[in-house]
């Protein structure tokens, strides 16, 4: 009422849309992995990935198909920056698939949650409150990413074996991966780098 917290135009565009609101629904992947085996979860995510992948391929190959999504439909299925690239939805599926394929169950579940909730928190805080620039991100957004990832890791540790050291360094690695300018989408970089760091810690701490 008193406009103590008024969302910026960037937040309204980037965060307050149906894609961002539905992003936490992707937590179904780690939840499924808690109750079903690796093969089932990989098959499930793999099928979804192929659907999104072929939709992207059709869109990128056909200018008419691409124009349909960006000009003819009112629903903003794709972001403007995705007009000539694969969508973040497709790349998120890829990151989740590779995390489960190559890493242990606790680590894969943790890094997927880091990507879902940490990245969303970083975007919101960075766009709304960010002032201190780090590359093309903000310090405030990176701290939000780290904090939310820590919380996710602590919650997961009640169900799966994750040590405090793994949670802290995995969250830190994910936050750093999100902030540095790597020419690969965050949805792939964040889980793989974080999972790699956590796996290396496990190996060398034995």
CSV table of C-alpha atoms in Angstrom, one decimal:
chain,number,residue,atom,x,y,z
A,1,UNK,CA,0.0,0.0,0.0
A,2,UNK,CA,2.8,2.4,0.9
A,3,UNK,CA,5.0,1.1,-1.9
A,4,UNK,CA,7.8,0.1,0.6
A,5,UNK,CA,8.7,-2.7,-1.9
A,6,UNK,CA,7.9,-1.9,-5.4
A,7,UNK,CA,9.1,-4.3,-8.0
A,8,UNK,CA,11.5,-2.9,-10.6
A,9,UNK,CA,10.6,-3.1,-14.3
A,10,UNK,CA,13.3,-5.7,-14.8
A,11,UNK,CA,11.9,-7.9,-12.0
A,12,UNK,CA,8.4,-7.6,-13.5
A,13,UNK,CA,9.8,-8.7,-16.9
A,14,UNK,CA,12.3,-11.4,-15.9
A,15,UNK,CA,10.8,-12.8,-12.7
A,16,UNK,CA,7.0,-12.2,-12.6
A,17,UNK,CA,6.1,-14.3,-15.6
A,18,UNK,CA,4.7,-17.7,-15.9
A,19,UNK,CA,8.1,-19.4,-16.7
A,20,UNK,CA,9.8,-18.0,-13.6
A,21,UNK,CA,6.8,-18.8,-11.4
A,22,UNK,CA,6.7,-22.4,-12.7
A,23,UNK,CA,10.5,-22.8,-12.3
A,24,UNK,CA,10.2,-24.2,-8.7
A,25,UNK,CA,7.9,-26.9,-10.1
A,26,UNK,CA,11.1,-28.5,-11.5
A,27,UNK,CA,11.8,-29.7,-8.0
A,28,UNK,CA,9.7,-32.7,-9.1
A,29,UNK,CA,13.0,-34.1,-10.6
A,30,UNK,CA,14.9,-34.3,-7.4
A,31,UNK,CA,11.8,-35.5,-5.6
A,32,UNK,CA,11.3,-38.3,-8.1
A,33,UNK,CA,15.0,-39.3,-7.6
A,34,UNK,CA,14.3,-39.7,-3.9
A,35,UNK,CA,11.7,-42.4,-4.6
A,36,UNK,CA,12.6,-44.0,-8.0
A,37,UNK,CA,15.8,-45.4,-9.4
A,38,UNK,CA,18.3,-43.7,-11.6
A,39,UNK,CA,17.1,-45.4,-14.8
A,40,UNK,CA,13.5,-44.3,-14.4
A,41,UNK,CA,14.4,-40.6,-13.6
A,42,UNK,CA,16.9,-40.4,-16.5
A,43,UNK,CA,14.2,-41.8,-18.8
A,44,UNK,CA,11.6,-39.3,-17.6
A,45,UNK,CA,13.9,-36.3,-17.9
A,46,UNK,CA,15.4,-37.6,-21.1
A,47,UNK,CA,11.9,-37.7,-22.8
A,48,UNK,CA,11.1,-34.2,-21.6
A,49,UNK,CA,14.5,-33.0,-22.8
A,50,UNK,CA,13.9,-34.4,-26.3
A,51,UNK,CA,10.5,-32.8,-26.5
A,52,UNK,CA,12.0,-29.3,-25.7
A,53,UNK,CA,15.1,-30.0,-27.9
A,54,UNK,CA,13.2,-30.9,-31.0
A,55,UNK,CA,10.8,-27.9,-30.4
A,56,UNK,CA,13.9,-25.7,-30.3
A,57,UNK,CA,15.4,-27.3,-33.4
A,58,UNK,CA,12.2,-26.8,-35.4
A,59,UNK,CA,12.0,-23.2,-34.2
A,60,UNK,CA,15.7,-22.5,-35.0
A,61,UNK,CA,15.5,-24.1,-38.5
A,62,UNK,CA,12.2,-22.7,-39.5
A,63,UNK,CA,11.9,-18.9,-39.5
A,64,UNK,CA,8.1,-19.2,-39.8
A,65,UNK,CA,7.9,-21.5,-36.8
A,66,UNK,CA,10.2,-19.1,-34.8
A,67,UNK,CA,8.0,-16.1,-35.9
A,68,UNK,CA,4.9,-17.9,-34.7
A,69,UNK,CA,6.3,-18.2,-31.1
A,70,UNK,CA,7.7,-14.7,-30.9
A,71,UNK,CA,5.0,-12.7,-32.8
A,72,UNK,CA,1.8,-14.7,-33.3
A,73,UNK,CA,1.3,-16.1,-29.8
A,74,UNK,CA,0.3,-14.0,-26.8
A,75,UNK,CA,1.9,-16.4,-24.4
A,76,UNK,CA,5.6,-15.7,-24.0
A,77,UNK,CA,6.9,-19.2,-24.4
A,78,UNK,CA,10.4,-18.1,-25.2
A,79,UNK,CA,12.4,-15.1,-24.1
A,80,UNK,CA,13.6,-12.5,-26.7
A,81,UNK,CA,17.3,-13.5,-26.1
A,82,UNK,CA,16.3,-17.1,-27.0
A,83,UNK,CA,15.2,-16.2,-30.5
A,84,UNK,CA,18.5,-17.6,-32.0
A,85,UNK,CA,19.5,-20.1,-29.3
A,86,UNK,CA,18.3,-23.0,-27.3
A,87,UNK,CA,15.9,-22.1,-24.5
A,88,UNK,CA,16.9,-22.1,-20.9
A,89,UNK,CA,14.2,-24.7,-20.3
A,90,UNK,CA,15.9,-27.1,-22.7
A,91,UNK,CA,19.3,-26.5,-21.2
A,92,UNK,CA,18.0,-26.9,-17.7
A,93,UNK,CA,16.7,-30.4,-18.7
A,94,UNK,CA,20.2,-31.1,-20.1
A,95,UNK,CA,21.9,-30.0,-16.9
A,96,UNK,CA,19.6,-32.1,-14.7
A,97,UNK,CA,20.0,-35.1,-17.0
A,98,UNK,CA,23.9,-34.9,-17.0
A,99,UNK,CA,24.0,-34.3,-13.2
A,100,UNK,CA,22.0,-37.5,-12.5
A,101,UNK,CA,23.9,-39.5,-15.2
A,102,UNK,CA,27.4,-38.7,-13.9
A,103,UNK,CA,27.1,-38.0,-10.2
A,104,UNK,CA,25.9,-39.7,-7.0
A,105,UNK,CA,22.2,-39.3,-6.0
A,106,UNK,CA,22.8,-36.9,-3.0
A,107,UNK,CA,25.0,-34.6,-5.1
A,108,UNK,CA,22.8,-34.7,-8.2
A,109,UNK,CA,19.7,-33.8,-6.1
A,110,UNK,CA,21.6,-31.0,-4.3
A,111,UNK,CA,23.0,-29.3,-7.5
A,112,UNK,CA,19.6,-29.5,-9.3
A,113,UNK,CA,18.0,-27.7,-6.3
A,114,UNK,CA,20.9,-25.1,-6.3
A,115,UNK,CA,20.1,-24.4,-9.9
A,116,UNK,CA,16.4,-24.2,-9.4
A,117,UNK,CA,16.2,-22.1,-6.2
A,118,UNK,CA,19.6,-20.4,-6.1
A,119,UNK,CA,19.4,-19.1,-9.6
A,120,UNK,CA,15.8,-17.7,-9.1
A,121,UNK,CA,16.9,-16.0,-5.8
A,122,UNK,CA,20.0,-14.5,-7.5
A,123,UNK,CA,17.9,-13.1,-10.4
A,124,UNK,CA,15.3,-11.6,-8.1
A,125,UNK,CA,17.7,-10.0,-5.6
A,126,UNK,CA,20.1,-9.0,-8.3
A,127,UNK,CA,17.5,-7.2,-10.4
A,128,UNK,CA,15.7,-5.7,-7.4
A,129,UNK,CA,18.5,-4.8,-5.0
A,130,UNK,CA,21.7,-5.4,-6.9
A,131,UNK,CA,24.2,-2.5,-6.9
A,132,UNK,CA,27.7,-4.0,-6.7
A,133,UNK,CA,28.6,-5.4,-10.1
A,134,UNK,CA,30.6,-8.6,-10.5
A,135,UNK,CA,31.2,-9.2,-14.2
A,136,UNK,CA,27.7,-9.0,-15.6
A,137,UNK,CA,26.0,-10.1,-12.3
A,138,UNK,CA,25.8,-8.5,-8.9
A,139,UNK,CA,27.3,-9.3,-5.5
A,140,UNK,CA,23.9,-9.1,-3.9
A,141,UNK,CA,22.5,-11.7,-6.3
A,142,UNK,CA,25.5,-14.0,-5.8
A,143,UNK,CA,25.1,-13.8,-2.0
A,144,UNK,CA,21.4,-14.6,-2.4
A,145,UNK,CA,22.3,-17.6,-4.6
A,146,UNK,CA,24.8,-18.9,-2.0
A,147,UNK,CA,22.4,-18.4,0.9
A,148,UNK,CA,19.5,-20.2,-0.7
A,149,UNK,CA,21.7,-23.0,-1.9
A,150,UNK,CA,23.0,-23.5,1.6
A,151,UNK,CA,19.4,-23.7,2.9
A,152,UNK,CA,18.6,-26.3,0.2
A,153,UNK,CA,21.7,-28.3,1.1
A,154,UNK,CA,20.8,-28.3,4.8
A,155,UNK,CA,17.3,-29.5,4.1
A,156,UNK,CA,18.5,-32.2,1.7
A,157,UNK,CA,21.0,-33.4,4.4
A,158,UNK,CA,18.1,-34.5,6.6
A,159,UNK,CA,17.2,-37.1,3.9
A,160,UNK,CA,20.5,-37.9,2.2
A,161,UNK,CA,24.2,-38.1,3.3
A,162,UNK,CA,25.6,-34.6,2.7
A,163,UNK,CA,28.3,-33.3,5.0
A,164,UNK,CA,28.4,-29.6,6.1
A,165,UNK,CA,31.7,-29.2,4.1
A,166,UNK,CA,30.0,-30.6,0.9
A,167,UNK,CA,27.1,-28.3,1.3
A,168,UNK,CA,29.1,-25.2,2.0
A,169,UNK,CA,31.7,-25.7,-0.8
A,170,UNK,CA,29.1,-27.0,-3.2
A,171,UNK,CA,26.9,-23.9,-2.7
A,172,UNK,CA,30.0,-21.7,-3.0
A,173,UNK,CA,31.0,-23.4,-6.3
A,174,UNK,CA,27.5,-23.0,-7.7
A,175,UNK,CA,27.4,-19.3,-6.7
A,176,UNK,CA,30.8,-18.7,-8.3
A,177,UNK,CA,29.8,-20.6,-11.5
A,178,UNK,CA,26.6,-18.5,-11.7
A,179,UNK,CA,28.5,-15.2,-11.4
A,180,UNK,CA,31.5,-15.7,-13.8
A,181,UNK,CA,31.1,-15.0,-17.5
A,182,UNK,CA,31.3,-18.5,-19.0
A,183,UNK,CA,30.0,-18.7,-22.6
A,184,UNK,CA,27.8,-21.7,-21.6
A,185,UNK,CA,24.3,-21.4,-20.2
A,186,UNK,CA,24.0,-21.3,-16.4
A,187,UNK,CA,21.6,-24.2,-16.3
A,188,UNK,CA,24.4,-26.4,-17.5
A,189,UNK,CA,27.4,-24.8,-15.9
A,190,UNK,CA,26.0,-24.4,-12.4
A,191,UNK,CA,25.1,-28.1,-11.7
A,192,UNK,CA,28.1,-29.6,-13.4
A,193,UNK,CA,30.7,-27.4,-11.8
A,194,UNK,CA,29.1,-27.6,-8.4
A,195,UNK,CA,28.7,-31.4,-8.6
A,196,UNK,CA,32.3,-31.8,-9.9
A,197,UNK,CA,33.6,-29.8,-6.9
A,198,UNK,CA,31.5,-31.8,-4.4
A,199,UNK,CA,32.6,-35.1,-5.9
A,200,UNK,CA,36.3,-34.1,-5.8
A,201,UNK,CA,35.9,-33.2,-2.1
A,202,UNK,CA,34.4,-36.6,-1.4
A,203,UNK,CA,37.2,-38.4,-3.2
A,204,UNK,CA,40.1,-36.5,-1.6
A,205,UNK,CA,38.6,-36.5,1.9
A,206,UNK,CA,38.5,-40.3,2.1
